[in-house]
């Protein structure tokens, strides 16, 4: 693509999101997970520090009771446990079980290999451009999402 307009980039990004969602739906359906459960599992797995139910509720934009339902389903499926913080017994931390990590790893490894094959053709400079594009687009999406949530413009 010699010249990619904002529209072209937007359509390509939308196509990636749609394909990613379709891929996730396969995993979700195979393991009786609601799409929100899959999102929650991903958020817990990729958190940089132990996630709490409250932090998860905020990240999912769900009520405490809806988040409890999500965590109950993930716990019943054997994916997540709620552990008490040893230093503060009032604090609950969410932990993904090793079996869930192995299961998701097995499912997503072929995708990771295909990504690597597609990206190996990129020069280091091109990779930096792609990284900046993805980071900037992700940040822009998060900013608009937060603005929509805070303005209640969804209704």
mmCIF file of C-alpha atoms in Angstrom:
data_model
loop_
_atom_site.group_PDB
_atom_site.id
_atom_site.type_symbol
_atom_site.label_atom_id
_atom_site.label_comp_id
_atom_site.label_asym_id
_atom_site.label_seq_id
_atom_site.Cartn_x
_atom_site.Cartn_y
_atom_site.Cartn_z
ATOM 1 C CA UNK A 1 0.000 0.000 0.000
ATOM 2 C CA UNK A 2 1.857 3.075 -1.229
ATOM 3 C CA UNK A 3 -0.324 5.752 0.373
ATOM 4 C CA UNK A 4 -2.613 4.807 3.210
ATOM 5 C CA UNK A 5 -5.183 7.419 4.138
ATOM 6 C CA UNK A 6 -6.660 7.704 7.619
ATOM 7 C CA UNK A 7 -9.690 5.871 6.230
ATOM 8 C CA UNK A 8 -7.516 3.052 4.840
ATOM 9 C CA UNK A 9 -5.713 2.670 8.166
ATOM 10 C CA UNK A 10 -9.017 2.742 10.031
ATOM 11 C CA UNK A 11 -10.477 0.020 7.797
ATOM 12 C CA UNK A 12 -7.355 -2.140 8.146
ATOM 13 C CA UNK A 13 -7.417 -1.727 11.912
ATOM 14 C CA UNK A 14 -11.126 -2.564 11.982
ATOM 15 C CA UNK A 15 -10.459 -5.701 9.924
ATOM 16 C CA UNK A 16 -7.754 -6.755 12.416
ATOM 17 C CA UNK A 17 -10.109 -6.181 15.350
ATOM 18 C CA UNK A 18 -12.873 -8.187 13.665
ATOM 19 C CA UNK A 19 -10.523 -11.087 12.869
ATOM 20 C CA UNK A 20 -9.101 -10.994 16.399
ATOM 21 C CA UNK A 21 -12.602 -11.078 17.861
ATOM 22 C CA UNK A 22 -13.573 -13.979 15.613
ATOM 23 C CA UNK A 23 -10.461 -15.852 16.744
ATOM 24 C CA UNK A 24 -11.265 -15.172 20.413
ATOM 25 C CA UNK A 25 -14.853 -16.334 19.870
ATOM 26 C CA UNK A 26 -13.547 -19.757 18.840
ATOM 27 C CA UNK A 27 -11.603 -20.101 22.086
ATOM 28 C CA UNK A 28 -14.472 -18.690 24.144
ATOM 29 C CA UNK A 29 -17.034 -21.046 22.635
ATOM 30 C CA UNK A 30 -14.769 -24.074 22.991
ATOM 31 C CA UNK A 31 -14.367 -23.363 26.712
ATOM 32 C CA UNK A 32 -17.861 -22.087 27.517
ATOM 33 C CA UNK A 33 -16.635 -18.574 28.182
ATOM 34 C CA UNK A 34 -18.719 -15.466 27.637
ATOM 35 C CA UNK A 35 -16.808 -12.779 25.683
ATOM 36 C CA UNK A 36 -16.657 -10.693 28.878
ATOM 37 C CA UNK A 37 -15.140 -13.686 30.686
ATOM 38 C CA UNK A 38 -12.478 -13.910 27.985
ATOM 39 C CA UNK A 39 -11.733 -10.197 28.312
ATOM 40 C CA UNK A 40 -11.502 -10.535 32.085
ATOM 41 C CA UNK A 41 -9.190 -13.538 31.812
ATOM 42 C CA UNK A 42 -6.942 -11.617 29.436
ATOM 43 C CA UNK A 43 -6.867 -8.574 31.728
ATOM 44 C CA UNK A 44 -5.954 -10.716 34.734
ATOM 45 C CA UNK A 45 -3.299 -12.624 32.779
ATOM 46 C CA UNK A 46 -1.626 -9.504 31.435
ATOM 47 C CA UNK A 47 -1.809 -7.318 34.555
ATOM 48 C CA UNK A 48 1.588 -6.036 35.656
ATOM 49 C CA UNK A 49 0.701 -6.529 39.318
ATOM 50 C CA UNK A 50 -1.877 -8.669 41.126
ATOM 51 C CA UNK A 51 -5.347 -7.557 40.087
ATOM 52 C CA UNK A 52 -8.168 -7.138 42.554
ATOM 53 C CA UNK A 53 -11.874 -7.649 41.817
ATOM 54 C CA UNK A 54 -12.386 -3.885 42.137
ATOM 55 C CA UNK A 55 -9.664 -3.130 39.614
ATOM 56 C CA UNK A 56 -11.139 -5.706 37.257
ATOM 57 C CA UNK A 57 -14.635 -4.216 37.661
ATOM 58 C CA UNK A 58 -13.295 -0.800 36.711
ATOM 59 C CA UNK A 59 -11.362 -2.183 33.728
ATOM 60 C CA UNK A 60 -14.459 -4.020 32.478
ATOM 61 C CA UNK A 61 -16.787 -1.120 33.330
ATOM 62 C CA UNK A 62 -18.982 -3.538 35.294
ATOM 63 C CA UNK A 63 -20.700 -3.365 38.646
ATOM 64 C CA UNK A 64 -19.277 -5.274 41.594
ATOM 65 C CA UNK A 65 -22.040 -7.892 41.342
ATOM 66 C CA UNK A 66 -21.541 -8.394 37.596
ATOM 67 C CA UNK A 67 -17.790 -8.740 38.162
ATOM 68 C CA UNK A 68 -18.465 -11.329 40.872
ATOM 69 C CA UNK A 69 -20.521 -13.305 38.337
ATOM 70 C CA UNK A 70 -17.656 -13.166 35.825
ATOM 71 C CA UNK A 71 -15.160 -14.314 38.481
ATOM 72 C CA UNK A 72 -17.486 -17.083 39.635
ATOM 73 C CA UNK A 73 -17.710 -18.413 36.063
ATOM 74 C CA UNK A 74 -13.933 -18.210 35.606
ATOM 75 C CA UNK A 75 -13.388 -19.974 38.935
ATOM 76 C CA UNK A 76 -15.884 -22.739 38.087
ATOM 77 C CA UNK A 77 -14.130 -23.237 34.747
ATOM 78 C CA UNK A 78 -10.825 -23.682 36.593
ATOM 79 C CA UNK A 79 -9.184 -20.584 35.144
ATOM 80 C CA UNK A 80 -8.933 -18.165 38.074
ATOM 81 C CA UNK A 81 -8.740 -18.245 41.856
ATOM 82 C CA UNK A 82 -9.248 -15.527 44.422
ATOM 83 C CA UNK A 83 -6.408 -15.423 46.937
ATOM 84 C CA UNK A 84 -6.096 -13.366 50.089
ATOM 85 C CA UNK A 85 -3.132 -11.024 50.175
ATOM 86 C CA UNK A 86 -0.827 -12.479 52.870
ATOM 87 C CA UNK A 87 0.045 -8.969 54.079
ATOM 88 C CA UNK A 88 -3.529 -7.642 54.112
ATOM 89 C CA UNK A 89 -6.120 -10.383 54.584
ATOM 90 C CA UNK A 90 -8.912 -7.947 53.603
ATOM 91 C CA UNK A 91 -7.459 -7.626 50.105
ATOM 92 C CA UNK A 92 -8.373 -10.241 47.485
ATOM 93 C CA UNK A 93 -6.045 -10.836 44.546
ATOM 94 C CA UNK A 94 -6.923 -12.675 41.358
ATOM 95 C CA UNK A 95 -4.601 -15.344 40.031
ATOM 96 C CA UNK A 96 -4.772 -17.290 36.783
ATOM 97 C CA UNK A 97 -4.189 -20.992 37.300
ATOM 98 C CA UNK A 98 -1.334 -22.745 35.512
ATOM 99 C CA UNK A 99 -3.765 -24.985 33.609
ATOM 100 C CA UNK A 100 -5.505 -21.932 32.164
ATOM 101 C CA UNK A 101 -2.184 -20.400 31.167
ATOM 102 C CA UNK A 102 -1.166 -23.644 29.453
ATOM 103 C CA UNK A 103 -4.543 -23.938 27.719
ATOM 104 C CA UNK A 104 -4.441 -20.400 26.355
ATOM 105 C CA UNK A 105 -0.800 -20.753 25.394
ATOM 106 C CA UNK A 106 -1.514 -23.887 23.360
ATOM 107 C CA UNK A 107 -4.412 -22.194 21.582
ATOM 108 C CA UNK A 108 -2.645 -18.893 20.863
ATOM 109 C CA UNK A 109 0.825 -20.237 19.927
ATOM 110 C CA UNK A 110 -0.126 -20.844 16.277
ATOM 111 C CA UNK A 111 -1.308 -17.234 16.036
ATOM 112 C CA UNK A 112 1.939 -16.006 17.597
ATOM 113 C CA UNK A 113 3.917 -18.058 15.061
ATOM 114 C CA UNK A 114 1.911 -16.586 12.164
ATOM 115 C CA UNK A 115 2.430 -13.074 13.517
ATOM 116 C CA UNK A 116 6.173 -13.705 13.752
ATOM 117 C CA UNK A 117 6.244 -14.998 10.182
ATOM 118 C CA UNK A 118 4.394 -11.901 8.946
ATOM 119 C CA UNK A 119 6.599 -9.536 10.936
ATOM 120 C CA UNK A 120 9.954 -11.114 10.060
ATOM 121 C CA UNK A 121 9.737 -9.333 6.708
ATOM 122 C CA UNK A 122 9.797 -5.957 8.475
ATOM 123 C CA UNK A 123 13.010 -4.037 8.968
ATOM 124 C CA UNK A 124 13.874 -2.865 12.488
ATOM 125 C CA UNK A 125 12.854 0.655 11.427
ATOM 126 C CA UNK A 126 9.490 -0.603 10.111
ATOM 127 C CA UNK A 127 8.915 -2.455 13.371
ATOM 128 C CA UNK A 128 9.449 0.789 15.282
ATOM 129 C CA UNK A 129 6.885 2.550 13.049
ATOM 130 C CA UNK A 130 4.394 -0.267 13.605
ATOM 131 C CA UNK A 131 5.036 -0.222 17.354
ATOM 132 C CA UNK A 132 4.447 3.544 17.506
ATOM 133 C CA UNK A 133 1.300 3.186 15.385
ATOM 134 C CA UNK A 134 -0.138 0.444 17.577
ATOM 135 C CA UNK A 135 0.748 2.193 20.832
ATOM 136 C CA UNK A 136 -0.670 5.513 19.636
ATOM 137 C CA UNK A 137 -3.839 3.901 18.285
ATOM 138 C CA UNK A 138 -4.343 1.921 21.491
ATOM 139 C CA UNK A 139 -3.874 5.069 23.587
ATOM 140 C CA UNK A 140 -6.309 7.008 21.374
ATOM 141 C CA UNK A 141 -8.899 4.246 21.703
ATOM 142 C CA UNK A 142 -8.516 4.182 25.498
ATOM 143 C CA UNK A 143 -8.886 7.975 25.704
ATOM 144 C CA UNK A 144 -12.089 7.956 23.665
ATOM 145 C CA UNK A 145 -13.408 4.964 25.611
ATOM 146 C CA UNK A 146 -12.790 6.749 28.912
ATOM 147 C CA UNK A 147 -14.440 9.929 27.580
ATOM 148 C CA UNK A 148 -17.498 7.976 26.455
ATOM 149 C CA UNK A 149 -17.752 6.247 29.823
ATOM 150 C CA UNK A 150 -17.393 9.464 31.791
ATOM 151 C CA UNK A 151 -19.875 11.373 29.619
ATOM 152 C CA UNK A 152 -22.353 8.482 29.559
ATOM 153 C CA UNK A 153 -22.622 9.056 25.803
ATOM 154 C CA UNK A 154 -23.354 5.369 25.257
ATOM 155 C CA UNK A 155 -27.085 5.874 25.863
#
